[in-house]
Amino acid sequence: MKNLFDLTDRVIIITGGGGFLGARYAKALAGAGAQVVVWDSKEAVLVSERIVNQKIDITHEPQVKDAVSEILSRWGRIDGLINNAAMNPAVGSDEASKQFVPYEEYPIELWERELKVNLTGMMICTKAVVPSMMSHKSGSIVNIASEVSTIAHDHRVYNDPENRKFKSIAYTTTKTAVLGFTRQWAARLGRHNIRVNSFSLGGVQNEKMPADFVSRFGDSNMLGRMAHIDEYNGAIIFLCSDASSFITGSNLTADGGKSAW
Ligand SMILES: NC(=O)c1ccc[n+]([C@@H]2O[C@H](COP(=O)([O-])OP(=O)(O)OC[C@H]3O[C@@H](n4cnc5c(N)ncnc54)[C@H](O)[C@@H]3O)[C@@H](O)[C@H]2O)c1
């Protein structure tokens, strides 16, 4: 039987592929046979025969267009795009504290920067790859959302004695917008045999997180724990591969049952 999850020689771009989760997706896709191209603004961390890095800022359209031209001259096609880059500093990091302020005090420059990376960057990258996908009449685009795409973040998980810690209003707003962006591009591209889906994932545990936060967050879903770092690789391969060939305009949720509760 044909391996529905096989990605042999498919050229797949992943934005933010140098980050915490993106790097795992890149390795998983390469493991399934894909030629992976990482687009990240920071220096390459992954190097292998099947993973190539292009250091670019996804909010800069000329840089993205140049990167696409390089890919096309090397491989001649683009089969997949995973729009994964976002401003999502880990809970417990210094960076995160700037994005956790009460909304009535939220700096507008930060809000605008988050909209630019999380949404405009997604638009620029999608625009740039679509002509190639249209010319060979196939492609899969996966837009990374979050569990907060359909539900509000419950701030009680922070247990902040001063009650001043709130998940970024810009982050949660952009993640909800990703679902509309996905549906609209899916409607545009369906007749070109290009599928566009979003992926709403729940929180992943990492070593910077305080133990009491991990415990409270875990308690907020049906499985009673945060996700492990490699638990989304299967969903990513599924959405990029022929295993999901009739799925488009959809939002796949992997949140331990949180949004169903
Ligand atoms: N980690 C989680 O628990 C979690 C939960 C739900 C959703 N998500 C989503 O998953 C995705 C990845 O999250 P993560 O935790 O790996 O974040 P991360 O911060 O580790 O990775 C994001 C990557 O994007 C890159 N990036 C940021 N701005 C860029 C730009 N302008 N141009 C190019 N690259 C840029 C960063 O350099 C970084 O490598 C995000 O979309 C996030 O919202 C994560």
mmCIF file of C-alpha atoms and ligand atoms in Angstrom:
data_model
loop_
_atom_site.group_PDB
_atom_site.id
_atom_site.type_symbol
_atom_site.label_atom_id
_atom_site.label_comp_id
_atom_site.label_asym_id
_atom_site.label_seq_id
_atom_site.Cartn_x
_atom_site.Cartn_y
_atom_site.Cartn_z
ATOM 1 C CA MET A 1 0.000 0.000 0.000
ATOM 2 C CA LYS A 2 1.198 3.526 -0.801
ATOM 3 C CA ASN A 3 2.578 5.299 2.251
ATOM 4 C CA LEU A 4 0.117 8.160 2.573
ATOM 5 C CA PHE A 5 2.489 10.044 4.853
ATOM 6 C CA ASP A 6 5.471 9.840 2.517
ATOM 7 C CA LEU A 7 7.000 13.239 1.697
ATOM 8 C CA THR A 8 9.908 12.054 -0.421
ATOM 9 C CA ASP A 9 11.489 14.955 -2.293
ATOM 10 C CA ARG A 10 8.709 17.404 -1.517
ATOM 11 C CA VAL A 11 10.124 20.858 -1.005
ATOM 12 C CA ILE A 12 8.639 22.260 2.191
ATOM 13 C CA ILE A 13 9.395 25.652 3.732
ATOM 14 C CA ILE A 14 8.973 26.214 7.433
ATOM 15 C CA THR A 15 9.059 29.713 8.876
ATOM 16 C CA GLY A 16 10.468 30.024 12.375
ATOM 17 C CA GLY A 17 12.080 26.643 11.746
ATOM 18 C CA GLY A 18 14.964 27.549 14.032
ATOM 19 C CA GLY A 19 12.663 27.862 17.050
ATOM 20 C CA PHE A 20 11.537 25.535 19.821
ATOM 21 C CA LEU A 21 8.846 23.661 17.863
ATOM 22 C CA GLY A 22 9.821 24.595 14.296
ATOM 23 C CA ALA A 23 13.143 22.791 14.626
ATOM 24 C CA ARG A 24 11.320 19.595 15.645
ATOM 25 C CA TYR A 25 8.906 19.905 12.721
ATOM 26 C CA ALA A 26 11.849 20.426 10.349
ATOM 27 C CA LYS A 27 13.530 17.233 11.562
ATOM 28 C CA ALA A 28 10.280 15.263 11.416
ATOM 29 C CA LEU A 29 9.522 16.421 7.856
ATOM 30 C CA ALA A 30 13.069 15.596 6.742
ATOM 31 C CA GLY A 31 12.635 12.182 8.372
ATOM 32 C CA ALA A 32 9.536 11.640 6.226
ATOM 33 C CA GLY A 33 11.636 12.349 3.119
ATOM 34 C CA ALA A 34 11.025 16.059 2.529
ATOM 35 C CA GLN A 35 13.589 18.609 1.432
ATOM 36 C CA VAL A 36 13.081 21.211 4.160
ATOM 37 C CA VAL A 37 13.933 24.893 3.868
ATOM 38 C CA VAL A 38 14.029 26.804 7.150
ATOM 39 C CA TRP A 39 13.220 30.498 7.080
ATOM 40 C CA ASP A 40 14.282 32.154 10.313
ATOM 41 C CA SER A 41 15.683 35.538 11.300
ATOM 42 C CA LYS A 42 18.211 33.958 13.633
ATOM 43 C CA GLU A 43 21.326 31.976 12.763
ATOM 44 C CA ALA A 44 20.815 28.412 11.585
ATOM 45 C CA VAL A 45 20.789 25.740 14.249
ATOM 46 C CA LEU A 46 19.868 22.800 12.072
ATOM 47 C CA VAL A 47 22.216 21.450 9.471
ATOM 48 C CA SER A 48 21.645 18.245 7.532
ATOM 49 C CA GLU A 49 21.463 16.995 3.983
ATOM 50 C CA ARG A 50 17.704 17.467 3.941
ATOM 51 C CA ILE A 51 17.463 20.740 5.863
ATOM 52 C CA VAL A 52 18.649 23.992 4.335
ATOM 53 C CA ASN A 53 18.573 27.344 6.116
ATOM 54 C CA GLN A 54 17.800 30.744 4.663
ATOM 55 C CA LYS A 55 18.281 33.549 7.185
ATOM 56 C CA ILE A 56 15.497 36.008 6.398
ATOM 57 C CA ASP A 57 12.987 38.281 8.067
ATOM 58 C CA ILE A 58 9.543 37.089 6.954
ATOM 59 C CA THR A 59 8.099 40.592 7.358
ATOM 60 C CA HIS A 60 10.416 41.884 4.637
ATOM 61 C CA GLU A 61 8.767 41.071 1.292
ATOM 62 C CA PRO A 62 11.850 41.524 -0.948
ATOM 63 C CA GLN A 63 13.860 39.108 1.234
ATOM 64 C CA VAL A 64 11.067 36.528 1.064
ATOM 65 C CA LYS A 65 10.780 36.879 -2.720
ATOM 66 C CA ASP A 66 14.550 36.427 -3.117
ATOM 67 C CA ALA A 67 14.451 33.329 -0.930
ATOM 68 C CA VAL A 68 11.667 31.867 -3.103
ATOM 69 C CA SER A 69 13.681 32.562 -6.268
ATOM 70 C CA GLU A 70 16.670 30.722 -4.793
ATOM 71 C CA ILE A 71 14.508 27.723 -3.933
ATOM 72 C CA LEU A 72 12.969 27.626 -7.397
ATOM 73 C CA SER A 73 16.318 27.831 -9.133
ATOM 74 C CA ARG A 74 17.639 24.982 -6.973
ATOM 75 C CA TRP A 75 14.644 22.613 -6.825
ATOM 76 C CA GLY A 76 12.180 24.024 -9.354
ATOM 77 C CA ARG A 77 9.128 23.738 -7.128
ATOM 78 C CA ILE A 78 7.584 24.380 -3.732
ATOM 79 C CA ASP A 79 5.211 21.761 -2.333
ATOM 80 C CA GLY A 80 4.547 23.007 1.152
ATOM 81 C CA LEU A 81 4.679 26.017 3.425
ATOM 82 C CA ILE A 82 4.323 25.903 7.184
ATOM 83 C CA ASN A 83 3.657 29.395 8.515
ATOM 84 C CA ASN A 84 5.007 28.781 12.002
ATOM 85 C CA ALA A 85 6.996 31.910 12.971
ATOM 86 C CA ALA A 86 5.413 34.072 15.655
ATOM 87 C CA MET A 87 6.414 36.162 18.620
ATOM 88 C CA ASN A 88 5.879 33.560 21.307
ATOM 89 C CA PRO A 89 8.453 33.833 24.082
ATOM 90 C CA ALA A 90 8.402 30.973 26.586
ATOM 91 C CA VAL A 91 6.668 31.474 29.930
ATOM 92 C CA GLY A 92 9.332 32.279 32.512
ATOM 93 C CA SER A 93 11.638 34.123 30.058
ATOM 94 C CA ASP A 94 12.455 37.872 30.329
ATOM 95 C CA GLU A 95 11.036 38.509 26.867
ATOM 96 C CA ALA A 96 7.716 36.975 27.836
ATOM 97 C CA SER A 97 7.257 39.376 30.748
ATOM 98 C CA LYS A 98 7.057 42.310 28.268
ATOM 99 C CA GLN A 99 4.154 40.595 26.493
ATOM 100 C CA PHE A 100 2.234 39.765 29.657
ATOM 101 C CA VAL A 101 1.190 43.222 30.796
ATOM 102 C CA PRO A 102 -2.433 44.262 31.442
ATOM 103 C CA TYR A 103 -4.133 45.101 28.172
ATOM 104 C CA GLU A 104 -5.007 48.674 29.113
ATOM 105 C CA GLU A 105 -1.238 49.291 29.427
ATOM 106 C CA TYR A 106 -0.204 47.337 26.335
ATOM 107 C CA PRO A 107 2.417 49.207 24.272
ATOM 108 C CA ILE A 108 1.072 49.873 20.770
ATOM 109 C CA GLU A 109 4.545 49.435 19.205
ATOM 110 C CA LEU A 110 4.639 45.895 20.613
ATOM 111 C CA TRP A 111 1.072 45.197 19.424
ATOM 112 C CA GLU A 112 2.016 46.384 15.912
ATOM 113 C CA ARG A 113 5.189 44.303 15.862
ATOM 114 C CA GLU A 114 3.259 41.178 16.859
ATOM 115 C CA LEU A 115 0.629 41.780 14.174
ATOM 116 C CA LYS A 116 3.413 42.255 11.667
ATOM 117 C CA VAL A 117 5.268 39.037 12.482
ATOM 118 C CA ASN A 118 2.284 36.807 13.290
ATOM 119 C CA LEU A 119 -0.049 37.936 10.482
ATOM 120 C CA THR A 120 1.637 40.145 7.888
ATOM 121 C CA GLY A 121 4.617 37.773 7.758
ATOM 122 C CA MET A 122 2.207 34.890 7.129
ATOM 123 C CA MET A 123 0.593 36.866 4.300
ATOM 124 C CA ILE A 124 3.940 37.768 2.700
ATOM 125 C CA CYS A 125 5.169 34.161 2.766
ATOM 126 C CA THR A 126 1.886 32.760 1.460
ATOM 127 C CA LYS A 127 1.749 35.291 -1.381
ATOM 128 C CA ALA A 128 5.318 34.446 -2.335
ATOM 129 C CA VAL A 129 4.937 30.658 -2.628
ATOM 130 C CA VAL A 130 1.484 30.456 -4.180
ATOM 131 C CA PRO A 131 2.436 31.230 -7.832
ATOM 132 C CA SER A 132 4.811 28.234 -7.867
ATOM 133 C CA MET A 133 2.178 25.956 -6.308
ATOM 134 C CA MET A 134 -0.420 27.179 -8.814
ATOM 135 C CA SER A 135 1.897 26.448 -11.719
ATOM 136 C CA HIS A 136 2.244 22.791 -10.729
ATOM 137 C CA LYS A 137 -1.328 22.540 -9.432
ATOM 138 C CA SER A 138 -0.587 21.194 -5.984
ATOM 139 C CA GLY A 139 0.511 22.303 -2.573
ATOM 140 C CA SER A 140 -0.243 22.310 1.111
ATOM 141 C CA ILE A 141 -0.077 25.339 3.376
ATOM 142 C CA VAL A 142 -0.273 24.931 7.143
ATOM 143 C CA ASN A 143 -0.855 28.001 9.275
ATOM 144 C CA ILE A 144 0.154 27.573 12.881
ATOM 145 C CA ALA A 145 -2.469 28.946 15.251
ATOM 146 C CA SER A 146 -2.875 27.954 18.906
ATOM 147 C CA GLU A 147 -5.488 26.691 21.333
ATOM 148 C CA VAL A 148 -6.292 30.389 21.870
ATOM 149 C CA SER A 149 -7.587 30.582 18.290
ATOM 150 C CA THR A 150 -11.019 29.428 19.488
ATOM 151 C CA ILE A 151 -10.994 30.032 23.248
ATOM 152 C CA ALA A 152 -9.715 32.754 25.560
ATOM 153 C CA HIS A 153 -6.572 32.120 27.527
ATOM 154 C CA ASP A 154 -7.314 31.420 31.173
ATOM 155 C CA HIS A 155 -5.004 33.742 33.099
ATOM 156 C CA ARG A 156 -5.553 31.893 36.351
ATOM 157 C CA VAL A 157 -2.806 29.466 35.255
ATOM 158 C CA TYR A 158 -0.230 32.151 36.125
ATOM 159 C CA ASN A 159 -1.532 32.463 39.673
ATOM 160 C CA ASP A 160 0.017 35.934 39.819
ATOM 161 C CA PRO A 161 -0.467 37.412 43.320
ATOM 162 C CA GLU A 162 -0.621 40.926 41.840
ATOM 163 C CA ASN A 163 -3.022 39.837 39.071
ATOM 164 C CA ARG A 164 -0.963 41.638 36.416
ATOM 165 C CA LYS A 165 0.011 38.722 34.206
ATOM 166 C CA PHE A 166 -2.076 38.211 31.071
ATOM 167 C CA LYS A 167 -1.208 36.336 27.874
ATOM 168 C CA SER A 168 -0.457 38.887 25.139
ATOM 169 C CA ILE A 169 -3.602 40.453 23.715
ATOM 170 C CA ALA A 170 -1.856 40.800 20.351
ATOM 171 C CA TYR A 171 -0.799 37.134 20.361
ATOM 172 C CA THR A 172 -4.290 35.834 21.116
ATOM 173 C CA THR A 173 -5.871 38.217 18.589
ATOM 174 C CA THR A 174 -3.521 37.168 15.799
ATOM 175 C CA LYS A 175 -4.018 33.470 16.522
ATOM 176 C CA THR A 176 -7.785 33.873 16.147
ATOM 177 C CA ALA A 177 -7.232 35.787 12.896
ATOM 178 C CA VAL A 178 -5.153 32.902 11.514
ATOM 179 C CA LEU A 179 -8.364 30.848 11.214
ATOM 180 C CA GLY A 180 -10.089 33.432 9.000
ATOM 181 C CA PHE A 181 -6.921 33.927 6.975
ATOM 182 C CA THR A 182 -6.782 30.165 6.438
ATOM 183 C CA ARG A 183 -10.387 29.822 5.284
ATOM 184 C CA GLN A 184 -10.077 32.720 2.871
ATOM 185 C CA TRP A 185 -6.872 31.442 1.230
ATOM 186 C CA ALA A 186 -8.381 27.925 1.074
ATOM 187 C CA ALA A 187 -11.372 29.345 -0.826
ATOM 188 C CA ARG A 188 -9.012 31.143 -3.202
ATOM 189 C CA LEU A 189 -6.774 28.148 -3.883
ATOM 190 C CA GLY A 190 -9.030 25.091 -3.758
ATOM 191 C CA ARG A 191 -9.591 24.947 -7.525
ATOM 192 C CA HIS A 192 -5.821 24.988 -7.971
ATOM 193 C CA ASN A 193 -5.523 21.843 -5.854
ATOM 194 C CA ILE A 194 -3.738 23.751 -3.104
ATOM 195 C CA ARG A 195 -4.915 22.997 0.404
ATOM 196 C CA VAL A 196 -4.736 25.490 3.261
ATOM 197 C CA ASN A 197 -5.351 24.477 6.864
ATOM 198 C CA SER A 198 -4.617 25.809 10.306
ATOM 199 C CA PHE A 199 -3.301 23.893 13.273
ATOM 200 C CA SER A 200 -4.388 24.841 16.798
ATOM 201 C CA LEU A 201 -2.004 23.336 19.296
ATOM 202 C CA GLY A 202 -1.971 23.474 23.061
ATOM 203 C CA GLY A 203 0.879 24.524 25.345
ATOM 204 C CA VAL A 204 4.123 22.565 25.250
ATOM 205 C CA GLN A 205 6.151 22.039 28.387
ATOM 206 C CA ASN A 206 9.689 23.359 28.424
ATOM 207 C CA GLU A 207 12.427 23.565 31.019
ATOM 208 C CA LYS A 208 12.041 27.310 31.614
ATOM 209 C CA MET A 209 8.517 26.947 32.944
ATOM 210 C CA PRO A 210 7.889 27.025 36.690
ATOM 211 C CA ALA A 211 6.651 23.631 37.948
ATOM 212 C CA ASP A 212 3.481 25.049 39.505
ATOM 213 C CA PHE A 213 2.555 26.676 36.174
ATOM 214 C CA VAL A 214 3.073 23.365 34.347
ATOM 215 C CA SER A 215 0.841 21.649 36.839
ATOM 216 C CA ARG A 216 -1.981 24.226 36.631
ATOM 217 C CA PHE A 217 -1.791 24.358 32.828
ATOM 218 C CA GLY A 218 -1.933 20.560 32.641
ATOM 219 C CA ASP A 219 -5.011 20.538 34.849
ATOM 220 C CA SER A 220 -6.836 22.759 32.344
ATOM 221 C CA ASN A 221 -7.247 20.033 29.729
ATOM 222 C CA MET A 222 -8.771 16.543 29.642
ATOM 223 C CA LEU A 223 -5.447 14.713 29.463
ATOM 224 C CA GLY A 224 -4.236 16.496 32.591
ATOM 225 C CA ARG A 225 -0.823 17.528 31.244
ATOM 226 C CA MET A 226 0.970 19.870 28.860
ATOM 227 C CA ALA A 227 2.075 18.531 25.471
ATOM 228 C CA HIS A 228 5.515 16.969 24.991
ATOM 229 C CA ILE A 229 7.738 18.627 22.412
ATOM 230 C CA ASP A 230 7.409 15.931 19.728
ATOM 231 C CA GLU A 231 3.669 15.320 20.026
ATOM 232 C CA TYR A 232 2.734 17.571 17.106
ATOM 233 C CA ASN A 233 5.124 16.138 14.509
ATOM 234 C CA GLY A 234 2.529 13.595 13.334
ATOM 235 C CA ALA A 235 -0.117 16.283 12.763
ATOM 236 C CA ILE A 236 2.336 18.393 10.766
ATOM 237 C CA ILE A 237 3.335 15.467 8.538
ATOM 238 C CA PHE A 238 -0.355 14.561 8.145
ATOM 239 C CA LEU A 239 -1.337 18.060 6.992
ATOM 240 C CA CYS A 240 1.589 18.293 4.539
ATOM 241 C CA SER A 241 1.057 14.837 3.043
ATOM 242 C CA ASP A 242 -1.474 13.057 0.832
ATOM 243 C CA ALA A 243 -2.990 11.544 3.986
ATOM 244 C CA SER A 244 -4.984 14.794 4.285
ATOM 245 C CA SER A 245 -5.725 15.202 0.557
ATOM 246 C CA PHE A 246 -9.424 16.126 1.015
ATOM 247 C CA ILE A 247 -8.889 18.446 3.974
ATOM 248 C CA THR A 248 -8.809 22.161 3.294
ATOM 249 C CA GLY A 249 -10.131 25.291 4.983
ATOM 250 C CA SER A 250 -10.021 23.335 8.206
ATOM 251 C CA ASN A 251 -8.616 23.877 11.683
ATOM 252 C CA LEU A 252 -7.034 20.806 13.239
ATOM 253 C CA THR A 253 -7.018 21.010 17.024
ATOM 254 C CA ALA A 254 -4.561 19.220 19.304
ATOM 255 C CA ASP A 255 -5.113 20.681 22.757
ATOM 256 C CA GLY A 256 -5.545 17.678 25.032
ATOM 257 C CA GLY A 257 -9.319 18.245 24.867
ATOM 258 C CA LYS A 258 -9.171 21.718 26.419
ATOM 259 C CA SER A 259 -11.497 23.486 23.961
ATOM 260 C CA ALA A 260 -14.010 20.613 24.098
ATOM 261 C CA TRP A 261 -14.413 20.859 27.868
HETATM 262 N N1 LIG B 1 5.299 26.597 22.298
HETATM 263 C C1 LIG B 1 4.025 26.419 22.529
HETATM 264 O O1 LIG B 1 3.629 25.905 23.598
HETATM 265 C C2 LIG B 1 3.006 26.830 21.508
HETATM 266 C C3 LIG B 1 1.638 26.623 21.803
HETATM 267 C C4 LIG B 1 0.687 27.003 20.863
HETATM 268 C C5 LIG B 1 1.104 27.546 19.649
HETATM 269 N N2 LIG B 1 2.426 27.739 19.402
HETATM 270 C C6 LIG B 1 2.797 28.326 18.133
HETATM 271 O O2 LIG B 1 3.797 27.529 17.517
HETATM 272 C C7 LIG B 1 4.693 28.345 16.778
HETATM 273 C C8 LIG B 1 6.121 28.115 17.229
HETATM 274 O O3 LIG B 1 6.239 28.441 18.593
HETATM 275 P P1 LIG B 1 7.588 28.229 19.407
HETATM 276 O O4 LIG B 1 7.199 28.003 20.802
HETATM 277 O O5 LIG B 1 8.446 27.230 18.707
HETATM 278 O O6 LIG B 1 8.215 29.699 19.293
HETATM 279 P P2 LIG B 1 9.755 30.139 19.162
HETATM 280 O O7 LIG B 1 9.804 31.542 19.638
HETATM 281 O O8 LIG B 1 10.666 29.138 19.801
HETATM 282 O O9 LIG B 1 9.997 30.084 17.600
HETATM 283 C C9 LIG B 1 9.599 31.112 16.748
HETATM 284 C C10 LIG B 1 10.673 31.278 15.694
HETATM 285 O O10 LIG B 1 10.230 32.295 14.789
HETATM 286 C C11 LIG B 1 11.359 33.068 14.434
HETATM 287 N N3 LIG B 1 10.925 34.398 13.993
HETATM 288 C C12 LIG B 1 10.323 35.354 14.744
HETATM 289 N N4 LIG B 1 10.124 36.455 14.020
HETATM 290 C C13 LIG B 1 10.622 36.187 12.779
HETATM 291 C C14 LIG B 1 10.719 36.936 11.587
HETATM 292 N N5 LIG B 1 10.264 38.202 11.514
HETATM 293 N N6 LIG B 1 11.294 36.367 10.502
HETATM 294 C C15 LIG B 1 11.759 35.099 10.555
HETATM 295 N N7 LIG B 1 11.702 34.345 11.662
HETATM 296 C C16 LIG B 1 11.133 34.884 12.760
HETATM 297 C C17 LIG B 1 12.204 33.160 15.700
HETATM 298 O O11 LIG B 1 13.549 33.495 15.433
HETATM 299 C C18 LIG B 1 12.026 31.741 16.266
HETATM 300 O O12 LIG B 1 13.061 30.888 15.838
HETATM 301 C C19 LIG B 1 4.209 29.777 16.970
HETATM 302 O O13 LIG B 1 3.371 30.151 15.905
HETATM 303 C C20 LIG B 1 3.416 29.708 18.246
HETATM 304 O O14 LIG B 1 2.456 30.715 18.340
HETATM 305 C C21 LIG B 1 3.377 27.392 20.301
#
